[in-house]
XYZ file of C-alpha atoms in Angstrom:
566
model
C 236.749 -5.413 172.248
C 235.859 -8.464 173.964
C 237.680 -11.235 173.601
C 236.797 -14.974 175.008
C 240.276 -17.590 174.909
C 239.258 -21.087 173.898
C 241.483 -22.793 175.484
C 239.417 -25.715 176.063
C 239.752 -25.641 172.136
C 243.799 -25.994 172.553
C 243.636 -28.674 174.968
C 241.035 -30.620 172.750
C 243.622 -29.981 169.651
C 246.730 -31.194 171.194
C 245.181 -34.059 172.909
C 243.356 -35.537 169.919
C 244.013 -34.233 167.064
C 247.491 -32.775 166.106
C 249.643 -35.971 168.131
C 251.012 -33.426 171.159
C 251.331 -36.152 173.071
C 253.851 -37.634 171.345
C 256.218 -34.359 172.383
C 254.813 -34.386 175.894
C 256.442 -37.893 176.224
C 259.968 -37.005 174.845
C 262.794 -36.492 177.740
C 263.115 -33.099 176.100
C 259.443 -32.327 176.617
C 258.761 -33.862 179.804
C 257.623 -30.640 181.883
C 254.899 -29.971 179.279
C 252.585 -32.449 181.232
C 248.904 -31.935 181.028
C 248.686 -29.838 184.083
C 251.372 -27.081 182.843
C 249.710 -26.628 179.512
C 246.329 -26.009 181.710
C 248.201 -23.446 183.570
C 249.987 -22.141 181.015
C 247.365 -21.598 178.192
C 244.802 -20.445 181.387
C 246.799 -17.853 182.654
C 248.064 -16.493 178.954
C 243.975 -16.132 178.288
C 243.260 -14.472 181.127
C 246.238 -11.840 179.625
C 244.574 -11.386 176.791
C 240.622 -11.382 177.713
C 241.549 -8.871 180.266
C 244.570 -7.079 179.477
C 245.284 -7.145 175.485
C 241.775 -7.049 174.357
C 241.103 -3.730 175.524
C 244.033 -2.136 173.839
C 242.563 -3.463 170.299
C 239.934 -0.312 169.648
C 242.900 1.738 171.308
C 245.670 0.859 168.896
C 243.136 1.874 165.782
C 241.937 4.795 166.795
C 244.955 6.295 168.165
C 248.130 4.892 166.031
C 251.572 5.049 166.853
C 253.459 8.554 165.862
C 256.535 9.915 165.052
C 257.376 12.746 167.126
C 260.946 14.908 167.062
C 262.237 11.650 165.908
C 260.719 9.581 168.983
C 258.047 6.501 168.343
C 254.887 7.607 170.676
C 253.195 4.360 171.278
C 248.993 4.283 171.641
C 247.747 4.509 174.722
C 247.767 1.573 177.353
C 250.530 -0.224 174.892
C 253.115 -0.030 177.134
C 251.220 -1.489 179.954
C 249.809 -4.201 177.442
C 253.909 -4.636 176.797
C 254.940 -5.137 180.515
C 252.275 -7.659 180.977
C 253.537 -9.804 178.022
C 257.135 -9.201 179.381
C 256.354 -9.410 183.123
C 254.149 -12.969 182.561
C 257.178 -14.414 180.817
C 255.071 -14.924 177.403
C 257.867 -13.522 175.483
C 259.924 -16.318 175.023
C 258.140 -19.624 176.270
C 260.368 -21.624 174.033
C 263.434 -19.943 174.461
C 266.215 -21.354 176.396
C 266.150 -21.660 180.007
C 269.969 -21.038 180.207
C 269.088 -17.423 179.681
C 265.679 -17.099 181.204
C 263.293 -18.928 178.831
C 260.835 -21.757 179.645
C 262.086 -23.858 177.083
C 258.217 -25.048 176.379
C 257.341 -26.794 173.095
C 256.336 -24.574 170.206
C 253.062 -25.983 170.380
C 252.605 -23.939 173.476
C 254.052 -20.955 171.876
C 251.837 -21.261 169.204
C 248.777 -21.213 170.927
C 249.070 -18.535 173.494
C 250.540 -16.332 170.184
C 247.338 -16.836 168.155
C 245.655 -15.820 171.678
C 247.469 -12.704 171.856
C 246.901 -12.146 168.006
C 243.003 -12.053 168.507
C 243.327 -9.734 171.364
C 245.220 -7.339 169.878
C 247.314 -8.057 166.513
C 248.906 -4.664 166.643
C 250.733 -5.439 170.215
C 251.437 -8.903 169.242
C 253.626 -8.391 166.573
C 256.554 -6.908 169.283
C 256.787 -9.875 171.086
C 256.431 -12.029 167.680
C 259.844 -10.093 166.363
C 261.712 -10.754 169.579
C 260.946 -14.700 169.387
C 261.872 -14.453 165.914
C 265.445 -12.789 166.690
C 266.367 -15.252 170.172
C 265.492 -18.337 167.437
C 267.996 -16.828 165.343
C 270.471 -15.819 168.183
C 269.922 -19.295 169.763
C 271.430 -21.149 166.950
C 274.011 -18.595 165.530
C 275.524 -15.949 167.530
C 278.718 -15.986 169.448
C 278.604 -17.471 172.954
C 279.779 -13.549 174.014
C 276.737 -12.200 171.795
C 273.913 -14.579 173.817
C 274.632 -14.228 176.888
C 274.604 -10.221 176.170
C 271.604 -10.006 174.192
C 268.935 -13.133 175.001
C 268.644 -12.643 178.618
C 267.567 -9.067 178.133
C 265.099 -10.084 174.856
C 264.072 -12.657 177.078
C 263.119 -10.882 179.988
C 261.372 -8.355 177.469
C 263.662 -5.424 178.689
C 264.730 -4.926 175.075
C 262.808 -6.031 171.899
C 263.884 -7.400 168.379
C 263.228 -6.250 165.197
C 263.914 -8.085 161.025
C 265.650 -5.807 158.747
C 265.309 -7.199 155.028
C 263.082 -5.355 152.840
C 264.690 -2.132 151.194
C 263.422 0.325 148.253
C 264.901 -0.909 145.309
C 264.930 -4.968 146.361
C 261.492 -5.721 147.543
C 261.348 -9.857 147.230
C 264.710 -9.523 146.038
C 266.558 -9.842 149.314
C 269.816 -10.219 147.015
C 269.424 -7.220 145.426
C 270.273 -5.823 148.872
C 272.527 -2.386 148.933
C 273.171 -2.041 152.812
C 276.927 -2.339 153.041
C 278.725 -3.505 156.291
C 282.495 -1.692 156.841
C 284.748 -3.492 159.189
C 285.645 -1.335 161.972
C 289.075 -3.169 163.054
C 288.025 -4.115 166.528
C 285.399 -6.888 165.439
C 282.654 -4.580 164.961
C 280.964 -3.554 161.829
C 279.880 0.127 160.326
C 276.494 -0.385 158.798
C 275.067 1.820 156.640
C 271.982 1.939 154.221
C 268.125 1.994 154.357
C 265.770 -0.323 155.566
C 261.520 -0.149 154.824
C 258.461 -2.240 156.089
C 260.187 -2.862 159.680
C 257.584 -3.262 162.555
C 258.117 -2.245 165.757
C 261.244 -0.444 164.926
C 260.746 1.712 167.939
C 258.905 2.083 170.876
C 258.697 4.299 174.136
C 258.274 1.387 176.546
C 261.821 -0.885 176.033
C 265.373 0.374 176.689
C 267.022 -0.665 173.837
C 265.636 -2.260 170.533
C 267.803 -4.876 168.728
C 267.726 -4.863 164.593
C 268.816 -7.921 162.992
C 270.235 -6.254 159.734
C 271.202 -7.834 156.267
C 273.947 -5.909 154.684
C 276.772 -7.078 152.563
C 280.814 -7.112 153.247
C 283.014 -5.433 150.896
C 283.719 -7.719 147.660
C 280.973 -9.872 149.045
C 279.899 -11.674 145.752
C 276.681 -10.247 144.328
C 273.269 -11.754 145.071
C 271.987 -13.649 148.596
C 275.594 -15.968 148.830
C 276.886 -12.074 149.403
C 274.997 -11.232 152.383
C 275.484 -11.301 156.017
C 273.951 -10.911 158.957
C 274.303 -7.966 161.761
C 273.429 -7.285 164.921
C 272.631 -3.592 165.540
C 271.356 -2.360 168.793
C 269.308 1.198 168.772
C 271.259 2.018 171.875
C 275.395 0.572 172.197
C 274.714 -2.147 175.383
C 277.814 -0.992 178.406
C 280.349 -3.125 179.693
C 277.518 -3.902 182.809
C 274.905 -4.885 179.651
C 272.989 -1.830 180.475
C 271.580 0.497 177.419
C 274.628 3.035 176.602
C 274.908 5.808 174.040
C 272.529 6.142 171.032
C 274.214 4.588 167.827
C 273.744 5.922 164.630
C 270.752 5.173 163.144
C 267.291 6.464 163.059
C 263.536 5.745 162.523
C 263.088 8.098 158.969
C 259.268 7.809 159.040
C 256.414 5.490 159.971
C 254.136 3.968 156.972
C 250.274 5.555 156.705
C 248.894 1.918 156.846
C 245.914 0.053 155.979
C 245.520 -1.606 159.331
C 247.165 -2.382 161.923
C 247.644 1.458 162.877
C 248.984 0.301 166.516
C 252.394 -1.514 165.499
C 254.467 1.304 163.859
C 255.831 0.237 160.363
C 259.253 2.429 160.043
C 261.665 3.319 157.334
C 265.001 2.970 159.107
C 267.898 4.709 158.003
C 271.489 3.366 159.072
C 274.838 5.795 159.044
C 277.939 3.812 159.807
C 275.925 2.152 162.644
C 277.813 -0.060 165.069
C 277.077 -3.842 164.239
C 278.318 -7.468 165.405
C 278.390 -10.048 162.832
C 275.907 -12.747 163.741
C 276.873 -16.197 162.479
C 279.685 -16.804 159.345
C 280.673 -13.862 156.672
C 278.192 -14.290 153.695
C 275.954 -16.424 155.498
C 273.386 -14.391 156.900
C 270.770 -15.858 154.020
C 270.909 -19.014 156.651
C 270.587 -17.124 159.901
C 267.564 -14.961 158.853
C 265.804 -17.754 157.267
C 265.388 -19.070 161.423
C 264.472 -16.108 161.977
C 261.463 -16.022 158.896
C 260.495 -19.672 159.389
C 259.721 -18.760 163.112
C 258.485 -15.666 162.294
C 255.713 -17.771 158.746
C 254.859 -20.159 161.374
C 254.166 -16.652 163.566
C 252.328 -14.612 161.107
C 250.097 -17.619 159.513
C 248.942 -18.277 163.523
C 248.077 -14.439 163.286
C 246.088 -15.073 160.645
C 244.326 -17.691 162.594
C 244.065 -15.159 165.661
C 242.101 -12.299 163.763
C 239.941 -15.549 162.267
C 238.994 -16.163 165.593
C 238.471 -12.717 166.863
C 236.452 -11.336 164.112
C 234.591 -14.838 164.485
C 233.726 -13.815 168.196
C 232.883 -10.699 167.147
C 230.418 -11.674 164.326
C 228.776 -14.490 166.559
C 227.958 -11.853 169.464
C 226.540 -9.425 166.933
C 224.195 -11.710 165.462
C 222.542 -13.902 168.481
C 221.897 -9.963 169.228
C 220.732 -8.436 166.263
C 217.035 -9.202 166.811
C 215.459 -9.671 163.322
C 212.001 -12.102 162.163
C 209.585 -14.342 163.630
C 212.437 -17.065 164.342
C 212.714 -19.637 166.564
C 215.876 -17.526 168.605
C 213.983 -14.230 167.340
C 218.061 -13.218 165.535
C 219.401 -13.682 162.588
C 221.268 -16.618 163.636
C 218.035 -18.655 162.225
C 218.264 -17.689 158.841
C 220.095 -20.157 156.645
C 222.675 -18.097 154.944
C 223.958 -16.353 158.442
C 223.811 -19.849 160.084
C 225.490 -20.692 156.673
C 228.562 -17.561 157.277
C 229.126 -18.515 160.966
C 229.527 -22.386 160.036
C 231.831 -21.447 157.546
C 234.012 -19.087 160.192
C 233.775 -21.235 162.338
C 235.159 -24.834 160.660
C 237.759 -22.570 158.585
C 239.474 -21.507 161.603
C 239.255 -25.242 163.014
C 241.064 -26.562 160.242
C 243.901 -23.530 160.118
C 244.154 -23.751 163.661
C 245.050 -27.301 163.012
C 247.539 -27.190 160.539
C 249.320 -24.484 162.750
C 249.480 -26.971 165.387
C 250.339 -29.602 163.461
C 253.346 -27.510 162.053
C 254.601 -26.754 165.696
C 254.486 -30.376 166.621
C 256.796 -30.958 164.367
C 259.071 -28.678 165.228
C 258.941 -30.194 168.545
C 259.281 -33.436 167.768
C 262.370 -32.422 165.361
C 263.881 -29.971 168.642
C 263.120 -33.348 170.619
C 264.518 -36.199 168.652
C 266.915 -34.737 165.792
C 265.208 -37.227 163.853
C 264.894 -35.951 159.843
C 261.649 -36.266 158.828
C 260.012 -34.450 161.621
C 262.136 -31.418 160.284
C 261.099 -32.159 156.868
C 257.297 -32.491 158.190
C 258.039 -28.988 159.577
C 259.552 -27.648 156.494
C 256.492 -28.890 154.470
C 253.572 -27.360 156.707
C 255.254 -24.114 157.182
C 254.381 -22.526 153.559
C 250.970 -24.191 153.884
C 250.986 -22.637 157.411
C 251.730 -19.059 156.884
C 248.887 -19.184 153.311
C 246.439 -20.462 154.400
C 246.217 -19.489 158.029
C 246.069 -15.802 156.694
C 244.075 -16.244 154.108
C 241.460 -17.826 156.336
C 242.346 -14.890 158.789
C 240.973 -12.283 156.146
C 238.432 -14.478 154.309
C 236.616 -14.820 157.866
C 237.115 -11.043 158.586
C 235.505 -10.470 155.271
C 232.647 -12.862 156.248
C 231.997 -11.458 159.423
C 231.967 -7.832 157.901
C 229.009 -9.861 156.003
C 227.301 -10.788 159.110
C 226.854 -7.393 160.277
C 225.505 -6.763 156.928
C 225.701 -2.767 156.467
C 226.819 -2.160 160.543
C 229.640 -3.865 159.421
C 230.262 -0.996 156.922
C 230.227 1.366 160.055
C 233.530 1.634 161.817
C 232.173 2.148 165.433
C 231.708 -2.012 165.427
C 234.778 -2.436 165.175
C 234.054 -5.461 162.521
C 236.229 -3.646 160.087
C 239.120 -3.167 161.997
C 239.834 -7.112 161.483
C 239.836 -6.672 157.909
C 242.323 -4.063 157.717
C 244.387 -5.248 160.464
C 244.983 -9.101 158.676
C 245.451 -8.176 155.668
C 249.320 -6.930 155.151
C 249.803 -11.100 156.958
C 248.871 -12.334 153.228
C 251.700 -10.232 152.297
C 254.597 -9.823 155.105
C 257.089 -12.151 155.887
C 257.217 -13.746 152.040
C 253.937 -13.210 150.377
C 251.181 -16.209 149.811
C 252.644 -16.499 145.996
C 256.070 -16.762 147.297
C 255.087 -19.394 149.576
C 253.005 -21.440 147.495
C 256.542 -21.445 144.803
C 258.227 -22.584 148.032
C 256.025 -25.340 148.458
C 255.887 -26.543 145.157
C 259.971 -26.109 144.799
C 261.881 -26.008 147.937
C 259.483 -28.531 149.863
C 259.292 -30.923 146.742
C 262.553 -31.458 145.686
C 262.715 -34.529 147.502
C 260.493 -36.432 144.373
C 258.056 -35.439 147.101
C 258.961 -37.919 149.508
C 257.711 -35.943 152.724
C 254.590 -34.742 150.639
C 253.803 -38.293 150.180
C 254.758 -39.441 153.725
C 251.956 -37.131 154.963
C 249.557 -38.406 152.369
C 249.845 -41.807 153.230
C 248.977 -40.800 157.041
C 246.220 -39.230 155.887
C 244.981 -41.574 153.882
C 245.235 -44.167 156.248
C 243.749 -42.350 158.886
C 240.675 -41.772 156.345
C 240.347 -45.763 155.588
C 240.747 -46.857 159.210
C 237.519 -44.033 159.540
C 235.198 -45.643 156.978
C 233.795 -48.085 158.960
C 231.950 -46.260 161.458
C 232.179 -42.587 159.482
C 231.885 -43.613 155.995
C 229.908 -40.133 155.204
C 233.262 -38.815 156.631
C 235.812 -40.975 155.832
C 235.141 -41.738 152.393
C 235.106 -38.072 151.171
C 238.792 -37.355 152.959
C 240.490 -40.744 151.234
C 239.439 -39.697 147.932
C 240.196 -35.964 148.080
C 243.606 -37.870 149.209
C 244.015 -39.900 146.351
C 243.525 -36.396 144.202
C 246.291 -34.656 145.980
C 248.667 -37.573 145.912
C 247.901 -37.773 141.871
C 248.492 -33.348 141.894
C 251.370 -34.438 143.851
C 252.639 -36.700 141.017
C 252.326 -34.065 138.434
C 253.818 -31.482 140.437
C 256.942 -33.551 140.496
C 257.306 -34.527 137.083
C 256.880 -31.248 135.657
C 258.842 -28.026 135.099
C 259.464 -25.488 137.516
C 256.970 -23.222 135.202
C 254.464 -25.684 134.442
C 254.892 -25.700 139.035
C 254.465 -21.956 139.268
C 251.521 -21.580 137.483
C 249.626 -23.943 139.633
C 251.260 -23.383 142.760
C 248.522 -21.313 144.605
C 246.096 -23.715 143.838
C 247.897 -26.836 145.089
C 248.878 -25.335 147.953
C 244.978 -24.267 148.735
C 244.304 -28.107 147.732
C 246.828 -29.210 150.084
C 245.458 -27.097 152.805
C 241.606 -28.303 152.095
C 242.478 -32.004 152.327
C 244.752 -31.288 155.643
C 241.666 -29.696 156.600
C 239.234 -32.261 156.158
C 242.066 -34.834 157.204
C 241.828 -32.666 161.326
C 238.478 -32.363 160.881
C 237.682 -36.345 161.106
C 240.199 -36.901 163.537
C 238.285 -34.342 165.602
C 234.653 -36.178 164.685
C 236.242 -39.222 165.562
C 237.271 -38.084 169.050
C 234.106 -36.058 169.545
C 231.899 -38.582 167.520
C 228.632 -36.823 168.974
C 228.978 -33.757 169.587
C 230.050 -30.132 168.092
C 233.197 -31.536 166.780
C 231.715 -33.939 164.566
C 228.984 -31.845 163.242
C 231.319 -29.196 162.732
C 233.182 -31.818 160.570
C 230.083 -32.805 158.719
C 229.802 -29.140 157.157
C 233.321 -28.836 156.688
C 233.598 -32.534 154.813
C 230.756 -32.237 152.747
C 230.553 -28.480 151.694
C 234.241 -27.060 151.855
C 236.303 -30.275 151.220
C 234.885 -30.569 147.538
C 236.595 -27.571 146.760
C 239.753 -29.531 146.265
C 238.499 -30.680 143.054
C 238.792 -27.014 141.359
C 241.642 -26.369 142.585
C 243.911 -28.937 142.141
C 242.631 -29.255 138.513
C 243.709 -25.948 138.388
C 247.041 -27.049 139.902
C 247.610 -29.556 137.190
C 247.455 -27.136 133.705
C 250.556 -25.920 133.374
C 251.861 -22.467 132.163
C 251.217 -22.783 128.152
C 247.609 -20.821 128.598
C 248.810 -18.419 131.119
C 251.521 -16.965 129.215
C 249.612 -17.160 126.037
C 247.919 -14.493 127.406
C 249.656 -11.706 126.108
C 250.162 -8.514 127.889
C 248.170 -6.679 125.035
C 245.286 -8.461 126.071
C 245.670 -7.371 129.756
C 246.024 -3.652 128.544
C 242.987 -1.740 130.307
């Protein structure tokens, strides 16, 4: 499929709108001058308009197998692989001591949601491996890294996340994988492991599980578990692959989507592990891992937004239809309508995204507290809405190619399927939204509010020259801050209930919030007219559902389950 990077987009995003110059002038940042993120987001497009974007059609129509008990990749994968691994994109962050960049997340963030539009299915290989050096980075042994991160780094080997097993599902604590000590500081792991992608491939020479299991006597629930290192393949003393340990890929899952990236059941028997951080802490160590890896999957989300958005656009200004002024359907209202919508959706994800990554940086950059509780706070909004957008504009664009879009040879579909598991993998949207509303506010809300009053402020300093703009944004505002309120005087329940809604709210008035900084920077061109539509027909939204936010659980579980009976 074709595929066009907009990475004049990026650079407009981080130099006006989401503060990226702010990590640009830290010591830490300093190297991530103008002229390196040119260079860096230019040559990472190039990668995927050329390279990745081809594979896309490939990956569907010819899905990863099982064969003998061997992962056969689709075709061109593993030269899609070696140009992720050979251009160094696997680990832009990661530290230079062992072969990183050590670039800002901000970077990382947009050349991921570059590869995810090219082609999700490849993209979710490297996304793993960033995922496990994050986690590696901050909690292995010295003798682990220095093993291990060079060789994820260079892309030579690959990382997988092994939570999710039959019987547990959410649940991690419910977790039956048991870890045996061997005597010699190694562990024998054994137990079964679903839902992990990229368990395998034919292109790497070793693949690396991170593996939650629990110690004997470990006390029951998540303060019992740990966290292991398991290679597919015991490293030598010289770091090269050795013999085979003792696990296996069981099967690979008949998906959806996403038919590229093979989905395995992993089965573990007495496999040789390495404890990575403390005993019983591995909760701690996987959650770096899943906060990279929310921050990772909402930015796919935003990828396939703006891939099925390319898509949609070309088929239209093509499909020749009425005495128009452009002789396409791109004249009539309600397609001009769709592609508006697309288009300032993805804006506004792509934003908040951004935003999140900043802060990451800024925290990396300065230790400084509320940058990492800035971060903490956009990360559930993150990972929900970015893939919600991602798969309500795949479902809009399936709409622009009206009943072509139905047909599978346009390829239109294939977004659809691919995005949709994102809504559900790495901690569904629900589970995020309860994270918002109870992890992220049990601070009375403090960094909730902290954001709200930039916001705000940003909105009143706007009314003078934008009052069409500014004055919408300050009062949606002033409704979130007052949800806000409610949220944190009320009962975890009474928070549950309304938590998908508030966090949707949130996202809308973050939304609106990028969207004027952008009109404000752009005040006469696409920006700002792109900010008109979003301000004055999306925005409003927020009323809905942030009333919905604040009613509490009483009339949901009145509802009986008698009168949900089919």
């Amino acid at each position: 499929m074709s595929y066009r990077a907009p990475v004049s987009e990026f650079r407009f995003l981080l130099d006006h709108v989401v503060g990226f110059q702010n990590v640009a002038e830290t010591s830490r940042f300093a190297e991530a001058t103008p002229e390196t993120v040119d260079a860096v987001l230019t040559e990472a497009g190039k990668m995927c308009e050329d390279i990745l974007a081809p594979l896309q059609r490939a990956g569907d129509l010819h899905p990863a197998g099982l064969e003998n008990g061997v992962v056969r990749t689709s075709p061109g994968f593993d030269a899609g692989y070696r140009a992720i691994a050979d251009g160094g994109w696997m680990a832009i962050a990661a530290d230079p001591d062992y072969g990183g960049m050590g670039l800002p997340m901000a970077m990382v963030t947009a050349v991921n949601e570059m590869m995810s539009a090219s082609c999700l299915s490849l993209q979710l290989a490297p996304l793993m491996s960033q995922g496990q050096i994050e986690a590696l980075e901050h909690h292995a042994s010295q003798t682990l890294k220095q093993l291990y991160l060079p060789k994820l780094i260079s892309g030579e080997w690959v990382g997988t996340m092994n939570l999710t097993e039959p019987q547990a599902g959410s649940d991690v604590g419910a977790l039956t994988t048991k870890a045996e000590p061997n005597g010699d500081g190694t562990y024998a792991i054994s137990g079964q492991k679903i839902y992990i992608s990229w368990a395998d491939n034919d292109f790497t020479d070793n693949v690396c599980h991170l593996v939650l299991a629990r110690l004997p006597d470990a006390v029951p629930g998540t303060k019992g578990i740990s966290l292991f290192l398991v290679p597919k393949r015991i490293p030598n003393p010289d770091g090269s692959a050795g013999v085979t340990n003792s696990l296996k890929v069981v099967s690979l899952e008949h998906k959806m989507g996403l038919h590229g990236s093979p989905t395995a059941v992993m089965h573990y028997d007495g496999a040789t592990g390495w404890l990575v951080g403390e005993e019983n802490d591995g909760m701690r160590a996987m959650f770096t891992m899943m906060n990279n890896a929310r921050l990772g999957v909402g930015v796919q989300g935003v990828g396939v937004a703006e891939g099925a958005y390319q898509h949609a656009l070309a088929y239209a200004e093509g499909r020749k239809q009425g005495r128009t002024e452009n002789n396409s359907i791109t004249d009539h209202a309600d397609v001009r309508r769709m592609l508006a919508t697309m288009r300032a959706e993805t804006f506004a994800a792509r934003s908040i995204a951004l935003a999140c990554a900043v802060a990451i940086d800024m925290e990396t950059a300065t230790g400084h507290s509320d940058w990492a509780t800035r971060a903490a706070l956009l990360t559930p909004i993150t990972k929900a809405f970015g893939t919600d957008i991602g798969i309500e504009v795949a479902q809009i664009g399936l709409q622009v190619h009206g009943g072509m879009g139905f047909v599978e040879e346009t390829g239109a579909a294939q977004y659809s399927r691919d995005v949709r598991v994102t809504a559900i993998y790495e901690g569904t949207n629900g589970i995020q939204s309860m994270d918002l509303v109870g992890r992220k506010l049990m601070d009375r809300g403090e960094a909730a509010y902290r954001l709200i009053d930039e916001i705000q402020a940003d909105a009143e300093a706007a009314r003078t020259l934008h009052p069409d703009l500014g004055d919408p944004v300050w009062d949606a505002c002033e409704t979130l801050r007052e949800t806000t309120e409610w949220m944190v005087e009320n009962g975890t329940q009474d928070r549950f209930a309304g938590s998908v809604p508030y966090l949707r709210g949130f996202a809308r008035v973050l939304g609106g919030h990028f969207h004027l900084k952008a009109a404000r920077a752009d005040p006469n061109g696409r920006h700002a007219r792109l900010a008109r539509f979003y301000i004055h027909r999306l925005l409003p939204e927020h009323i809905g559902l942030l009333a919905h936010a604040r009613q509490g659980a009483d009339d949901l579980f009145a509802i009986t389950m008698d009168d949900l009976a089919a």
